[in-house]
Amino acid sequence: MVGWGPRAVSFLSVLGVGGGGGGDATAATEGDASSLPRTGSLPRTGSWSDERLNTEAQGLDEQGQRVLDATVAQIMFNKTAASGDNPGAVRTGGTRAGDTCGCSAIDPELLVRVVRSVISDHGAHATAEELAAKAVPVVEELLQWRREEAVDGILDVVLPHTDEFHAHWPVTLNGCDEFGHPVIGERLEDIFPEGLSRCLDKAAVLRHRVQIMEAVAHLKKAAAMERGHAVYKHVWVIDLAGLKLAHFTGEVRVFVADLIRLCTTKYTDTLYSMWLGNTPLMSVLHVAGQHPADVPRRVGRGERAAAAETKDKIRMFGGDSGKLREAMAKAGVDCGAMPAFVPGGGHAGTPVAELIADVRRQRRLLQQQQQQQEQQQRERQAQEQQQQQQGQGQ
């Protein structure tokens, strides 16, 4: 089956990908184009029939821009008040986290995603300052987490037990939808918990998942540059065949909650859609029994609005390839882009471990090029200085 329903909605409410994740509460309008360089918004082009795609591609509207400006101003003020330093200025192409929270460059996309989520969660009638007051602690917490966990450099290192992790929890990069969202696939049957537990604790496993999310983010930035519009969401396809109630007891249940929390709080508003195959509904409903302390809940605009947004993200499918093909076509996903384990899907998938290694090579090459350019610059400066000194001596 391909369908929606209260059970699918309940499942995604638990995953935390309901309100605030898919679309902006505000209209997707052009706004003030001259303001884009100040916030580092990505290029905006084209028009899409799906309002959620327009919202993603076109950047913040006027209200979102005001909220973002107020958010940045408050972060700068907080930093100045705490240290007495000059907060500096917002640079073209994005705010510098070194001027705000003491880490490397703030990704402008992160700011946009947080602002959109805050507007979605807390309504369109609050003032920019009120919404910024909600966004600031979220941004600062994310930046602190990225700094403490060295997330900005996680793609530059080979994490301990990399081979074992990817062997025991394989994830594949498949195709992309017509918008440019990468399609990621994984199967529950392929996960070997005993093998993971022999060499990795829960924290180490989660760190590998962070590395995967960062590699996928790198891929989306490349897609944005190629396509000329922002791409910061992805499509996740999960085959749940073999899922049982026993999987949601004890330590496994706690780990699932931690993984969900990681994806929903550290990578907010990055899920465009999730396709769930072979879903044992009783097991899914068992997850919904977790306490609010275990899994973050989205609040703000009411259960009805949250359920509507959740419906826009989740598809549950079975073995009817005909209906699934119709659903994929409607969602803008070619059958050839979907994992081969999906009925009608035709993409064998590239192991995400290869993507991570490729990104690491690209980053290393870029760093070498930058170092060479800096060395050449220093040599030119030294040569010019020497020539000036020789001229003065004559």
Short mmCIF file of C-alpha atoms in Angstrom, two decimals:
data_model
loop_
_atom_site.label_atom_id
_atom_site.label_comp_id
_atom_site.label_asym_id
_atom_site.label_seq_id
_atom_site.Cartn_x
_atom_site.Cartn_y
_atom_site.Cartn_z
CA MET A 1 0.00 0.00 0.00
CA VAL A 2 0.93 3.61 -0.45
CA GLY A 3 -1.07 5.73 1.87
CA TRP A 4 -1.53 8.14 4.69
CA GLY A 5 -3.40 7.79 7.89
CA PRO A 6 -3.42 8.36 11.63
CA ARG A 7 -0.93 5.56 12.22
CA ALA A 8 1.62 7.10 9.86
CA VAL A 9 1.00 10.50 11.43
CA SER A 10 1.49 9.08 14.93
CA PHE A 11 4.76 7.50 13.90
CA LEU A 12 6.15 10.72 12.45
CA SER A 13 4.98 12.76 15.40
CA VAL A 14 7.26 10.57 17.47
CA LEU A 15 10.10 11.07 15.02
CA GLY A 16 9.74 14.79 15.54
CA VAL A 17 9.40 15.58 11.85
CA GLY A 18 5.97 17.09 12.16
CA GLY A 19 5.39 20.80 12.64
CA GLY A 20 8.16 23.08 11.50
CA GLY A 21 10.04 20.54 9.48
CA GLY A 22 8.50 20.59 6.06
CA GLY A 23 7.22 23.99 5.17
CA ASP A 24 7.26 27.58 6.27
CA ALA A 25 4.18 29.03 7.90
CA THR A 26 4.81 32.11 5.81
CA ALA A 27 4.18 32.45 2.10
CA ALA A 28 7.00 31.70 -0.31
CA THR A 29 7.42 35.15 -1.80
CA GLU A 30 10.33 36.84 -3.48
CA GLY A 31 10.76 39.44 -0.75
CA ASP A 32 13.64 41.89 -0.96
CA ALA A 33 16.26 40.40 -3.27
CA SER A 34 18.80 42.98 -2.20
CA SER A 35 18.84 41.48 1.27
CA LEU A 36 20.08 38.06 0.14
CA PRO A 37 23.84 38.75 0.18
CA ARG A 38 23.59 39.91 3.78
CA THR A 39 22.28 36.58 4.97
CA GLY A 40 24.11 34.33 2.57
CA SER A 41 20.91 32.86 1.12
CA LEU A 42 21.56 30.56 -1.82
CA PRO A 43 20.49 31.47 -5.36
CA ARG A 44 16.78 31.41 -6.03
CA THR A 45 15.37 30.38 -9.37
CA GLY A 46 12.50 28.51 -10.93
CA SER A 47 8.98 27.85 -9.77
CA TRP A 48 7.63 24.61 -8.35
CA SER A 49 4.08 23.34 -8.05
CA ASP A 50 4.71 22.20 -4.48
CA GLU A 51 4.71 25.17 -2.08
CA ARG A 52 7.21 23.37 0.16
CA LEU A 53 9.68 23.24 -2.74
CA ASN A 54 9.16 26.91 -3.52
CA THR A 55 9.80 27.70 0.12
CA GLU A 56 13.04 25.72 0.10
CA ALA A 57 14.27 27.07 -3.23
CA GLN A 58 13.37 30.74 -2.89
CA GLY A 59 14.87 31.61 0.46
CA LEU A 60 13.32 33.60 3.29
CA ASP A 61 10.45 35.98 2.68
CA GLU A 62 10.34 39.47 4.19
CA GLN A 63 9.14 38.26 7.60
CA GLY A 64 11.74 35.52 7.71
CA GLN A 65 14.43 38.03 6.76
CA ARG A 66 13.41 40.31 9.65
CA VAL A 67 13.50 37.39 12.07
CA LEU A 68 16.91 36.31 10.80
CA ASP A 69 18.32 39.85 11.11
CA ALA A 70 16.96 40.13 14.64
CA THR A 71 18.40 36.72 15.49
CA VAL A 72 21.88 37.61 14.25
CA ALA A 73 21.77 40.98 16.03
CA GLN A 74 20.82 39.30 19.31
CA ILE A 75 23.57 36.68 18.99
CA MET A 76 26.11 39.43 18.33
CA PHE A 77 24.84 41.39 21.32
CA ASN A 78 25.04 38.33 23.57
CA LYS A 79 28.62 37.72 22.53
CA THR A 80 29.58 41.35 23.11
CA ALA A 81 27.88 41.48 26.50
CA ALA A 82 29.67 38.30 27.59
CA SER A 83 33.17 39.20 26.43
CA GLY A 84 33.25 42.93 25.82
CA ASP A 85 34.69 42.29 22.36
CA ASN A 86 33.72 44.20 19.24
CA PRO A 87 30.97 42.07 17.67
CA GLY A 88 32.13 42.99 14.18
CA ALA A 89 29.83 42.97 11.19
CA VAL A 90 27.75 40.41 9.36
CA ARG A 91 29.81 39.49 6.35
CA THR A 92 28.54 38.88 2.86
CA GLY A 93 27.79 35.22 2.34
CA GLY A 94 26.87 34.50 5.96
CA THR A 95 27.50 35.46 9.55
CA ARG A 96 30.82 34.45 11.08
CA ALA A 97 30.43 32.29 14.14
CA GLY A 98 33.83 33.54 15.27
CA ASP A 99 32.10 36.88 15.75
CA THR A 100 29.26 35.33 17.70
CA CYS A 101 29.77 32.03 19.43
CA GLY A 102 33.48 31.38 19.12
CA CYS A 103 33.59 28.66 16.48
CA SER A 104 34.12 28.57 12.73
CA ALA A 105 31.82 30.07 10.11
CA ILE A 106 28.11 29.78 10.76
CA ASP A 107 26.45 28.03 7.87
CA PRO A 108 23.84 30.52 6.58
CA GLU A 109 21.67 27.55 5.70
CA LEU A 110 21.58 26.58 9.38
CA LEU A 111 20.30 30.04 10.29
CA VAL A 112 17.60 29.86 7.61
CA ARG A 113 16.46 26.41 8.75
CA VAL A 114 16.22 27.46 12.38
CA VAL A 115 14.31 30.64 11.51
CA ARG A 116 11.84 28.71 9.38
CA SER A 117 11.27 26.13 12.10
CA VAL A 118 10.72 28.80 14.74
CA ILE A 119 8.21 30.64 12.55
CA SER A 120 6.45 27.37 11.81
CA ASP A 121 6.34 26.30 15.45
CA HIS A 122 5.38 29.59 17.05
CA GLY A 123 3.08 31.14 14.50
CA ALA A 124 3.22 33.95 11.98
CA HIS A 125 1.67 36.58 14.25
CA ALA A 126 4.54 37.03 16.69
CA THR A 127 6.93 39.92 16.18
CA ALA A 128 10.36 39.43 14.65
CA GLU A 129 11.94 40.14 18.04
CA GLU A 130 9.74 37.56 19.78
CA LEU A 131 10.55 34.92 17.19
CA ALA A 132 14.25 35.81 17.31
CA ALA A 133 14.17 35.27 21.08
CA LYS A 134 13.09 31.69 20.31
CA ALA A 135 15.66 31.19 17.56
CA VAL A 136 18.75 32.54 19.36
CA PRO A 137 19.09 29.77 21.99
CA VAL A 138 18.51 27.14 19.29
CA VAL A 139 21.29 28.55 17.11
CA GLU A 140 23.68 28.98 20.02
CA GLU A 141 23.01 25.44 21.25
CA LEU A 142 23.64 24.03 17.77
CA LEU A 143 26.88 25.99 17.42
CA GLN A 144 28.05 24.87 20.84
CA TRP A 145 27.28 21.25 19.99
CA ARG A 146 29.14 21.50 16.68
CA ARG A 147 32.14 23.05 18.43
CA GLU A 148 32.26 20.54 21.31
CA GLU A 149 31.83 17.56 18.98
CA ALA A 150 34.19 18.97 16.31
CA VAL A 151 31.45 18.47 13.74
CA ASP A 152 32.86 20.99 11.27
CA GLY A 153 35.91 18.76 10.79
CA ILE A 154 34.29 15.36 11.14
CA LEU A 155 34.53 14.68 7.40
CA ASP A 156 38.30 15.21 7.52
CA VAL A 157 38.94 12.24 9.81
CA VAL A 158 38.52 8.50 9.64
CA LEU A 159 36.46 7.64 12.68
CA PRO A 160 37.48 4.64 14.80
CA HIS A 161 36.09 1.32 13.55
CA THR A 162 34.81 2.89 10.32
CA ASP A 163 34.93 -0.37 8.38
CA GLU A 164 33.08 -2.26 11.10
CA PHE A 165 30.38 0.39 11.41
CA HIS A 166 29.58 0.52 7.70
CA ALA A 167 29.74 -3.25 7.40
CA HIS A 168 27.26 -3.73 10.24
CA TRP A 169 25.00 -0.74 9.41
CA PRO A 170 25.12 -0.16 5.65
CA VAL A 171 23.51 3.00 4.28
CA THR A 172 23.36 3.78 0.57
CA LEU A 173 23.27 6.91 -1.51
CA ASN A 174 20.83 6.40 -4.37
CA GLY A 175 19.56 8.90 -6.91
CA CYS A 176 17.82 12.21 -6.35
CA ASP A 177 14.33 13.57 -6.97
CA GLU A 178 13.60 16.14 -9.66
CA PHE A 179 14.28 18.99 -7.23
CA GLY A 180 17.71 17.68 -6.31
CA HIS A 181 17.05 16.06 -2.93
CA PRO A 182 19.40 13.09 -2.52
CA VAL A 183 17.70 9.76 -1.83
CA ILE A 184 19.24 7.77 1.04
CA GLY A 185 18.34 4.16 1.72
CA GLU A 186 18.80 1.65 4.52
CA ARG A 187 17.29 -1.68 5.50
CA LEU A 188 16.67 -2.88 9.01
CA GLU A 189 17.54 -6.44 7.96
CA ASP A 190 21.06 -5.29 7.02
CA ILE A 191 21.84 -3.94 10.50
CA PHE A 192 23.88 -6.29 12.71
CA PRO A 193 23.60 -4.95 16.28
CA GLU A 194 25.85 -7.62 17.77
CA GLY A 195 28.65 -6.69 15.40
CA LEU A 196 28.25 -3.00 16.24
CA SER A 197 28.25 -3.59 19.97
CA ARG A 198 31.49 -5.59 19.83
CA CYS A 199 33.54 -2.53 18.90
CA LEU A 200 31.33 0.56 19.25
CA ASP A 201 29.37 2.04 22.09
CA LYS A 202 26.23 4.14 21.58
CA ALA A 203 28.13 7.44 21.47
CA ALA A 204 30.50 6.12 18.80
CA VAL A 205 27.60 4.85 16.67
CA LEU A 206 25.86 8.22 16.89
CA ARG A 207 29.07 9.96 15.87
CA HIS A 208 29.20 7.84 12.72
CA ARG A 209 25.61 8.87 12.01
CA VAL A 210 26.65 12.51 12.41
CA GLN A 211 29.37 11.93 9.83
CA ILE A 212 26.77 10.50 7.46
CA MET A 213 24.51 13.52 7.95
CA GLU A 214 27.43 15.88 7.29
CA ALA A 215 28.37 14.00 4.10
CA VAL A 216 24.77 14.19 2.88
CA ALA A 217 24.78 17.93 3.70
CA HIS A 218 27.93 18.33 1.58
CA LEU A 219 26.15 16.54 -1.26
CA LYS A 220 23.16 18.88 -0.98
CA LYS A 221 25.37 21.96 -1.15
CA ALA A 222 26.91 20.61 -4.35
CA ALA A 223 23.42 20.00 -5.76
CA ALA A 224 22.46 23.58 -4.89
CA MET A 225 25.46 24.97 -6.75
CA GLU A 226 24.71 22.80 -9.77
CA ARG A 227 20.98 23.53 -9.89
CA GLY A 228 21.04 27.20 -8.97
CA HIS A 229 18.60 26.98 -6.08
CA ALA A 230 18.83 26.03 -2.43
CA VAL A 231 18.79 22.29 -1.66
CA TYR A 232 19.00 21.46 2.03
CA LYS A 233 16.52 18.62 2.45
CA HIS A 234 16.81 14.94 1.65
CA VAL A 235 14.64 11.89 1.04
CA TRP A 236 15.14 8.93 3.38
CA VAL A 237 13.91 5.45 2.47
CA ILE A 238 13.81 2.80 5.18
CA ASP A 239 12.82 -0.83 4.75
CA LEU A 240 11.45 -1.96 8.12
CA ALA A 241 11.08 -5.63 7.22
CA GLY A 242 11.90 -7.69 10.28
CA LEU A 243 10.99 -4.98 12.80
CA LYS A 244 9.49 -6.47 15.96
CA LEU A 245 8.17 -5.21 19.25
CA ALA A 246 11.30 -6.61 20.88
CA HIS A 247 13.36 -4.01 19.04
CA PHE A 248 11.76 -1.27 21.14
CA THR A 249 12.59 -2.50 24.59
CA GLY A 250 15.43 -1.64 26.94
CA GLU A 251 18.62 -0.20 25.51
CA VAL A 252 17.45 -0.46 21.91
CA ARG A 253 14.48 1.77 22.64
CA VAL A 254 16.71 4.35 24.33
CA PHE A 255 19.15 4.28 21.42
CA VAL A 256 16.35 4.80 18.87
CA ALA A 257 15.17 7.80 20.90
CA ASP A 258 18.70 9.24 20.96
CA LEU A 259 19.08 8.76 17.21
CA ILE A 260 15.73 10.44 16.58
CA ARG A 261 16.73 13.32 18.86
CA LEU A 262 20.00 13.72 16.99
CA CYS A 263 18.29 13.93 13.59
CA THR A 264 15.46 16.22 14.67
CA THR A 265 17.29 18.67 16.94
CA LYS A 266 20.74 18.87 15.35
CA TYR A 267 19.53 18.71 11.74
CA THR A 268 16.18 20.43 12.02
CA ASP A 269 14.15 20.99 8.84
CA THR A 270 16.35 18.80 6.63
CA LEU A 271 13.90 15.94 5.95
CA TYR A 272 11.81 16.44 2.83
CA SER A 273 10.14 13.05 2.82
CA MET A 274 10.49 9.61 4.35
CA TRP A 275 9.36 6.40 2.69
CA LEU A 276 8.73 3.49 5.06
CA GLY A 277 8.44 0.01 3.62
CA ASN A 278 7.11 -3.20 5.16
CA THR A 279 5.99 -1.32 8.25
CA PRO A 280 4.71 -3.52 11.10
CA LEU A 281 2.16 -1.09 12.44
CA MET A 282 1.98 -2.50 15.94
CA SER A 283 5.71 -1.93 16.34
CA VAL A 284 5.34 1.59 15.01
CA LEU A 285 2.59 2.34 17.48
CA HIS A 286 4.74 0.94 20.27
CA VAL A 287 7.32 3.62 19.51
CA ALA A 288 4.58 6.21 19.93
CA GLY A 289 4.31 5.13 23.54
CA GLN A 290 7.62 6.74 24.45
CA HIS A 291 7.57 9.50 27.01
CA PRO A 292 8.06 13.14 25.94
CA ALA A 293 11.40 13.10 27.77
CA ASP A 294 12.62 10.38 25.40
CA VAL A 295 11.70 12.02 22.10
CA PRO A 296 11.33 15.77 21.47
CA ARG A 297 7.84 16.89 20.47
CA ARG A 298 7.07 19.78 18.19
CA VAL A 299 4.58 22.22 19.67
CA GLY A 300 3.04 25.49 18.66
CA ARG A 301 0.36 25.48 16.00
CA GLY A 302 -1.90 22.67 17.15
CA GLU A 303 -2.26 18.97 16.49
CA ARG A 304 -4.25 19.44 13.30
CA ALA A 305 -1.62 21.60 11.62
CA ALA A 306 1.18 19.31 12.80
CA ALA A 307 -0.65 16.26 11.44
CA ALA A 308 -1.14 18.00 8.07
CA GLU A 309 2.57 18.79 7.82
CA THR A 310 3.47 15.24 8.82
CA LYS A 311 1.30 13.87 6.02
CA ASP A 312 3.36 15.87 3.57
CA LYS A 313 6.47 13.97 4.58
CA ILE A 314 5.66 10.32 5.17
CA ARG A 315 4.72 7.56 2.81
CA MET A 316 4.20 3.97 3.91
CA PHE A 317 4.42 1.41 1.13
CA GLY A 318 4.04 -2.30 0.60
CA GLY A 319 4.49 -4.55 -2.40
CA ASP A 320 2.12 -2.91 -4.90
CA SER A 321 4.65 -1.56 -7.39
CA GLY A 322 1.93 0.00 -9.57
CA LYS A 323 0.58 2.23 -6.84
CA LEU A 324 4.10 2.93 -5.63
CA ARG A 325 5.17 4.10 -9.09
CA GLU A 326 2.20 6.47 -9.15
CA ALA A 327 3.14 7.80 -5.73
CA MET A 328 6.78 8.26 -6.75
CA ALA A 329 5.79 10.10 -9.92
CA LYS A 330 3.51 12.39 -7.93
CA ALA A 331 6.36 13.06 -5.49
CA GLY A 332 8.81 13.84 -8.29
CA VAL A 333 10.97 10.76 -7.70
CA ASP A 334 11.96 8.66 -10.69
CA CYS A 335 11.84 4.92 -10.13
CA GLY A 336 15.49 4.73 -11.12
CA ALA A 337 16.40 7.00 -8.21
CA MET A 338 14.85 4.79 -5.55
CA PRO A 339 16.70 1.92 -3.85
CA ALA A 340 16.35 -1.47 -5.50
CA PHE A 341 14.71 -2.86 -2.35
CA VAL A 342 11.70 -0.61 -3.06
CA PRO A 343 9.16 -2.32 -5.35
CA GLY A 344 9.80 -0.78 -8.76
CA GLY A 345 13.00 0.92 -7.56
CA GLY A 346 16.03 0.58 -9.79
CA HIS A 347 19.05 2.11 -8.05
CA ALA A 348 21.60 -0.31 -6.65
CA GLY A 349 22.97 2.39 -4.38
CA THR A 350 26.46 3.60 -3.57
CA PRO A 351 27.66 2.85 -0.03
CA VAL A 352 27.63 6.07 1.95
CA ALA A 353 31.09 5.09 3.21
CA GLU A 354 32.35 5.78 -0.33
CA LEU A 355 30.63 9.18 -0.29
CA ILE A 356 32.36 10.07 2.98
CA ALA A 357 35.74 8.99 1.63
CA ASP A 358 35.18 10.96 -1.57
CA VAL A 359 34.19 14.10 0.35
CA ARG A 360 37.27 13.70 2.53
CA ARG A 361 39.47 13.57 -0.58
CA GLN A 362 37.77 16.64 -2.02
CA ARG A 363 38.20 18.60 1.19
CA ARG A 364 41.83 17.53 1.49
CA LEU A 365 42.53 18.63 -2.10
CA LEU A 366 40.81 21.96 -1.47
CA GLN A 367 42.86 22.49 1.67
CA GLN A 368 46.06 21.72 -0.23
CA GLN A 369 45.09 24.17 -2.96
CA GLN A 370 44.36 26.84 -0.37
CA GLN A 371 47.69 26.21 1.32
CA GLN A 372 49.49 26.47 -2.01
CA GLN A 373 47.72 29.75 -2.77
CA GLU A 374 48.61 31.11 0.64
CA GLN A 375 52.24 30.05 0.16
CA GLN A 376 52.35 31.71 -3.25
CA GLN A 377 50.86 34.86 -1.73
CA ARG A 378 53.51 34.90 0.99
CA GLU A 379 56.26 34.40 -1.59
CA ARG A 380 54.95 37.27 -3.72
CA GLN A 381 54.75 39.53 -0.71
CA ALA A 382 58.29 38.60 0.33
CA GLN A 383 59.54 39.23 -3.19
CA GLU A 384 57.79 42.60 -3.37
CA GLN A 385 59.19 43.56 0.03
CA GLN A 386 62.69 42.56 -1.09
CA GLN A 387 62.38 44.63 -4.25
CA GLN A 388 61.22 47.62 -2.23
CA GLN A 389 64.20 47.29 0.11
CA GLN A 390 66.60 47.02 -2.83
CA GLY A 391 65.05 50.12 -4.38
CA GLN A 392 65.43 52.05 -1.16
CA GLY A 393 69.08 50.94 -0.88
CA GLN A 394 69.87 52.29 -4.32
#
